[in-house]
């Protein structure tokens, strides 16, 4: 059985973990970011922020599955 993971531990593990080559994203591009399983949304959130910083105009995120919290509600993480 896997141990419960707190959102802080997950977010701490992905902050600054991704990079994108400069000038490799077409200016004003719309990017589709895909993840297999979204637990806290940390990976999608960090990748989306980086893509926007590197010139993407919009980032759309999709996941094949979303985990549920103990209260039965789906985890969600949004970024502006």
Short mmCIF file of N, CA and C in Angstrom, two decimals:
data_model
loop_
_atom_site.label_atom_id
_atom_site.label_comp_id
_atom_site.label_asym_id
_atom_site.label_seq_id
_atom_site.Cartn_x
_atom_site.Cartn_y
_atom_site.Cartn_z
N UNK A 1 0.83 -1.20 0.00
CA UNK A 1 0.00 0.00 0.00
C UNK A 1 0.86 1.25 0.00
N UNK A 2 0.43 2.24 -0.75
CA UNK A 2 1.21 3.48 -0.80
C UNK A 2 0.83 4.37 0.37
N UNK A 3 1.76 5.19 0.76
CA UNK A 3 1.55 6.11 1.88
C UNK A 3 0.83 7.35 1.39
N UNK A 4 0.02 7.98 2.23
CA UNK A 4 -0.62 9.24 1.83
C UNK A 4 0.42 10.31 1.55
N UNK A 5 0.18 11.10 0.54
CA UNK A 5 1.11 12.15 0.17
C UNK A 5 0.42 13.49 0.40
N UNK A 6 1.04 14.36 1.16
CA UNK A 6 0.45 15.67 1.37
C UNK A 6 0.73 16.55 0.15
N UNK A 7 -0.16 17.48 -0.10
CA UNK A 7 0.01 18.38 -1.23
C UNK A 7 1.33 19.16 -1.13
N UNK A 8 1.71 19.53 0.07
CA UNK A 8 2.95 20.29 0.25
C UNK A 8 4.15 19.47 -0.18
N UNK A 9 4.19 18.19 0.15
CA UNK A 9 5.30 17.33 -0.27
C UNK A 9 5.34 17.21 -1.77
N UNK A 10 4.18 17.07 -2.41
CA UNK A 10 4.15 16.93 -3.87
C UNK A 10 4.57 18.23 -4.53
N UNK A 11 4.00 19.36 -4.10
CA UNK A 11 4.36 20.63 -4.70
C UNK A 11 5.83 20.94 -4.50
N UNK A 12 6.36 20.64 -3.33
CA UNK A 12 7.77 20.87 -3.07
C UNK A 12 8.66 20.06 -3.99
N UNK A 13 8.17 18.91 -4.43
CA UNK A 13 8.95 18.05 -5.31
C UNK A 13 8.97 18.47 -6.76
N UNK A 14 8.03 19.31 -7.19
CA UNK A 14 7.99 19.67 -8.61
C UNK A 14 8.32 21.13 -8.87
N UNK A 15 8.38 21.96 -7.84
CA UNK A 15 8.71 23.37 -8.06
C UNK A 15 10.13 23.46 -8.61
N UNK A 16 10.25 24.04 -9.78
CA UNK A 16 11.54 24.20 -10.43
C UNK A 16 12.09 22.93 -11.05
N UNK A 17 11.30 21.87 -11.10
CA UNK A 17 11.78 20.59 -11.62
C UNK A 17 11.73 20.51 -13.15
N UNK A 18 11.03 21.44 -13.79
CA UNK A 18 10.86 21.37 -15.23
C UNK A 18 11.52 22.57 -15.89
N UNK A 19 11.90 22.39 -17.15
CA UNK A 19 12.47 23.48 -17.92
C UNK A 19 12.04 23.33 -19.36
N UNK A 20 12.14 24.41 -20.08
CA UNK A 20 11.74 24.44 -21.48
C UNK A 20 12.74 25.29 -22.23
N UNK A 21 13.22 24.80 -23.35
CA UNK A 21 14.19 25.55 -24.12
C UNK A 21 13.59 26.88 -24.59
N UNK A 22 14.33 27.94 -24.39
CA UNK A 22 13.84 29.25 -24.82
C UNK A 22 13.73 29.28 -26.34
N UNK A 23 12.80 30.04 -26.84
CA UNK A 23 12.56 30.23 -28.28
C UNK A 23 12.12 28.94 -28.98
N UNK A 24 11.64 27.96 -28.26
CA UNK A 24 11.16 26.72 -28.87
C UNK A 24 9.64 26.66 -28.93
N UNK A 25 8.98 27.62 -28.29
CA UNK A 25 7.53 27.68 -28.33
C UNK A 25 7.13 28.83 -29.25
N UNK A 26 6.29 28.54 -30.22
CA UNK A 26 5.82 29.56 -31.12
C UNK A 26 5.06 30.62 -30.32
N UNK A 27 5.39 31.87 -30.54
CA UNK A 27 4.74 32.95 -29.81
C UNK A 27 3.23 32.89 -30.01
N UNK A 28 2.50 33.09 -28.95
CA UNK A 28 1.03 33.06 -28.94
C UNK A 28 0.46 31.68 -29.24
N UNK A 29 1.24 30.64 -29.02
CA UNK A 29 0.77 29.27 -29.28
C UNK A 29 -0.18 28.80 -28.19
N UNK A 30 -1.08 27.91 -28.57
CA UNK A 30 -1.92 27.20 -27.60
C UNK A 30 -1.29 25.83 -27.43
N UNK A 31 -1.05 25.43 -26.19
CA UNK A 31 -0.37 24.17 -25.89
C UNK A 31 -1.32 23.24 -25.15
N UNK A 32 -1.35 21.98 -25.56
CA UNK A 32 -2.12 20.96 -24.86
C UNK A 32 -1.15 20.15 -24.02
N UNK A 33 -1.32 20.18 -22.72
CA UNK A 33 -0.46 19.48 -21.77
C UNK A 33 -1.23 18.28 -21.24
N UNK A 34 -0.67 17.08 -21.40
CA UNK A 34 -1.36 15.85 -21.00
C UNK A 34 -0.61 15.16 -19.86
N UNK A 35 -1.37 14.66 -18.91
CA UNK A 35 -0.80 13.92 -17.78
C UNK A 35 -1.63 12.65 -17.61
N UNK A 36 -0.99 11.57 -17.22
CA UNK A 36 -1.73 10.32 -17.06
C UNK A 36 -2.66 10.36 -15.85
N UNK A 37 -2.13 10.73 -14.69
CA UNK A 37 -2.94 10.80 -13.47
C UNK A 37 -2.64 12.11 -12.76
N UNK A 38 -3.68 12.86 -12.43
CA UNK A 38 -3.52 14.10 -11.68
C UNK A 38 -3.90 13.83 -10.23
N UNK A 39 -2.91 13.95 -9.35
CA UNK A 39 -3.16 13.72 -7.93
C UNK A 39 -3.45 15.04 -7.23
N UNK A 40 -2.49 15.96 -7.27
CA UNK A 40 -2.69 17.28 -6.66
C UNK A 40 -2.78 18.38 -7.71
N UNK A 41 -2.39 18.07 -8.94
CA UNK A 41 -2.34 19.07 -9.99
C UNK A 41 -1.01 19.80 -10.05
N UNK A 42 -0.07 19.41 -9.18
CA UNK A 42 1.21 20.11 -9.08
C UNK A 42 2.01 20.04 -10.38
N UNK A 43 2.08 18.88 -11.00
CA UNK A 43 2.86 18.73 -12.23
C UNK A 43 2.27 19.57 -13.35
N UNK A 44 0.96 19.47 -13.56
CA UNK A 44 0.31 20.26 -14.60
C UNK A 44 0.46 21.75 -14.32
N UNK A 45 0.31 22.14 -13.07
CA UNK A 45 0.41 23.55 -12.70
C UNK A 45 1.80 24.11 -12.98
N UNK A 46 2.83 23.42 -12.55
CA UNK A 46 4.20 23.90 -12.76
C UNK A 46 4.57 23.92 -14.23
N UNK A 47 4.19 22.89 -14.97
CA UNK A 47 4.48 22.87 -16.41
C UNK A 47 3.74 23.98 -17.14
N UNK A 48 2.49 24.20 -16.79
CA UNK A 48 1.70 25.26 -17.42
C UNK A 48 2.31 26.63 -17.15
N UNK A 49 2.72 26.88 -15.92
CA UNK A 49 3.34 28.17 -15.59
C UNK A 49 4.60 28.38 -16.42
N UNK A 50 5.42 27.34 -16.56
CA UNK A 50 6.65 27.46 -17.33
C UNK A 50 6.36 27.73 -18.80
N UNK A 51 5.40 27.00 -19.38
CA UNK A 51 5.05 27.22 -20.78
C UNK A 51 4.55 28.64 -21.01
N UNK A 52 3.77 29.16 -20.10
CA UNK A 52 3.28 30.54 -20.23
C UNK A 52 4.43 31.53 -20.12
N UNK A 53 5.38 31.27 -19.23
CA UNK A 53 6.55 32.14 -19.10
C UNK A 53 7.42 32.12 -20.36
N UNK A 54 7.43 30.98 -21.05
CA UNK A 54 8.26 30.83 -22.25
C UNK A 54 7.55 31.27 -23.53
N UNK A 55 6.34 31.83 -23.41
CA UNK A 55 5.71 32.41 -24.59
C UNK A 55 4.40 31.83 -25.04
N UNK A 56 3.97 30.73 -24.46
CA UNK A 56 2.67 30.17 -24.85
C UNK A 56 1.58 31.17 -24.47
N UNK A 57 0.57 31.28 -25.32
CA UNK A 57 -0.54 32.19 -25.05
C UNK A 57 -1.56 31.53 -24.14
N UNK A 58 -1.82 30.25 -24.39
CA UNK A 58 -2.78 29.48 -23.60
C UNK A 58 -2.24 28.08 -23.38
N UNK A 59 -2.55 27.51 -22.22
CA UNK A 59 -2.18 26.13 -21.93
C UNK A 59 -3.44 25.41 -21.47
N UNK A 60 -3.77 24.35 -22.17
CA UNK A 60 -4.91 23.51 -21.80
C UNK A 60 -4.36 22.23 -21.18
N UNK A 61 -4.91 21.82 -20.07
CA UNK A 61 -4.44 20.63 -19.36
C UNK A 61 -5.51 19.56 -19.35
N UNK A 62 -5.09 18.32 -19.62
CA UNK A 62 -5.99 17.18 -19.54
C UNK A 62 -5.29 16.05 -18.79
N UNK A 63 -6.10 15.23 -18.13
CA UNK A 63 -5.60 14.05 -17.43
C UNK A 63 -6.49 12.87 -17.77
N UNK A 64 -5.88 11.70 -17.86
CA UNK A 64 -6.66 10.49 -18.10
C UNK A 64 -7.44 10.11 -16.84
N UNK A 65 -6.90 10.46 -15.67
CA UNK A 65 -7.57 10.13 -14.40
C UNK A 65 -7.23 11.20 -13.38
N UNK A 66 -8.16 11.39 -12.44
CA UNK A 66 -7.97 12.32 -11.34
C UNK A 66 -8.23 11.55 -10.05
N UNK A 67 -7.33 11.67 -9.10
CA UNK A 67 -7.53 10.98 -7.83
C UNK A 67 -8.55 11.71 -6.98
N UNK A 68 -9.19 10.97 -6.09
CA UNK A 68 -10.15 11.57 -5.17
C UNK A 68 -9.52 11.71 -3.79
N UNK A 69 -9.91 12.76 -3.10
CA UNK A 69 -9.46 12.95 -1.73
C UNK A 69 -10.26 12.02 -0.82
N UNK A 70 -9.86 11.96 0.44
CA UNK A 70 -10.56 11.10 1.39
C UNK A 70 -12.03 11.46 1.54
N UNK A 71 -12.37 12.74 1.29
CA UNK A 71 -13.77 13.16 1.41
C UNK A 71 -14.58 12.82 0.16
N UNK A 72 -13.93 12.17 -0.83
CA UNK A 72 -14.63 11.74 -2.04
C UNK A 72 -14.66 12.78 -3.14
N UNK A 73 -14.15 13.98 -2.88
CA UNK A 73 -14.14 15.03 -3.89
C UNK A 73 -12.85 14.92 -4.72
N UNK A 74 -12.93 15.33 -5.96
CA UNK A 74 -11.76 15.30 -6.83
C UNK A 74 -10.80 16.43 -6.47
N UNK A 75 -9.51 16.13 -6.57
CA UNK A 75 -8.49 17.14 -6.35
C UNK A 75 -8.49 18.10 -7.52
N UNK A 76 -8.33 19.37 -7.26
CA UNK A 76 -8.25 20.36 -8.31
C UNK A 76 -7.18 21.37 -7.96
N UNK A 77 -6.43 21.77 -8.96
CA UNK A 77 -5.46 22.84 -8.78
C UNK A 77 -5.55 23.71 -10.00
N UNK A 78 -5.81 24.98 -9.83
CA UNK A 78 -5.88 25.90 -10.96
C UNK A 78 -4.86 26.99 -10.78
N UNK A 79 -4.44 27.55 -11.87
CA UNK A 79 -3.48 28.64 -11.85
C UNK A 79 -3.95 29.72 -12.79
N UNK A 80 -3.68 30.95 -12.44
CA UNK A 80 -4.07 32.05 -13.31
C UNK A 80 -2.85 32.66 -13.92
#
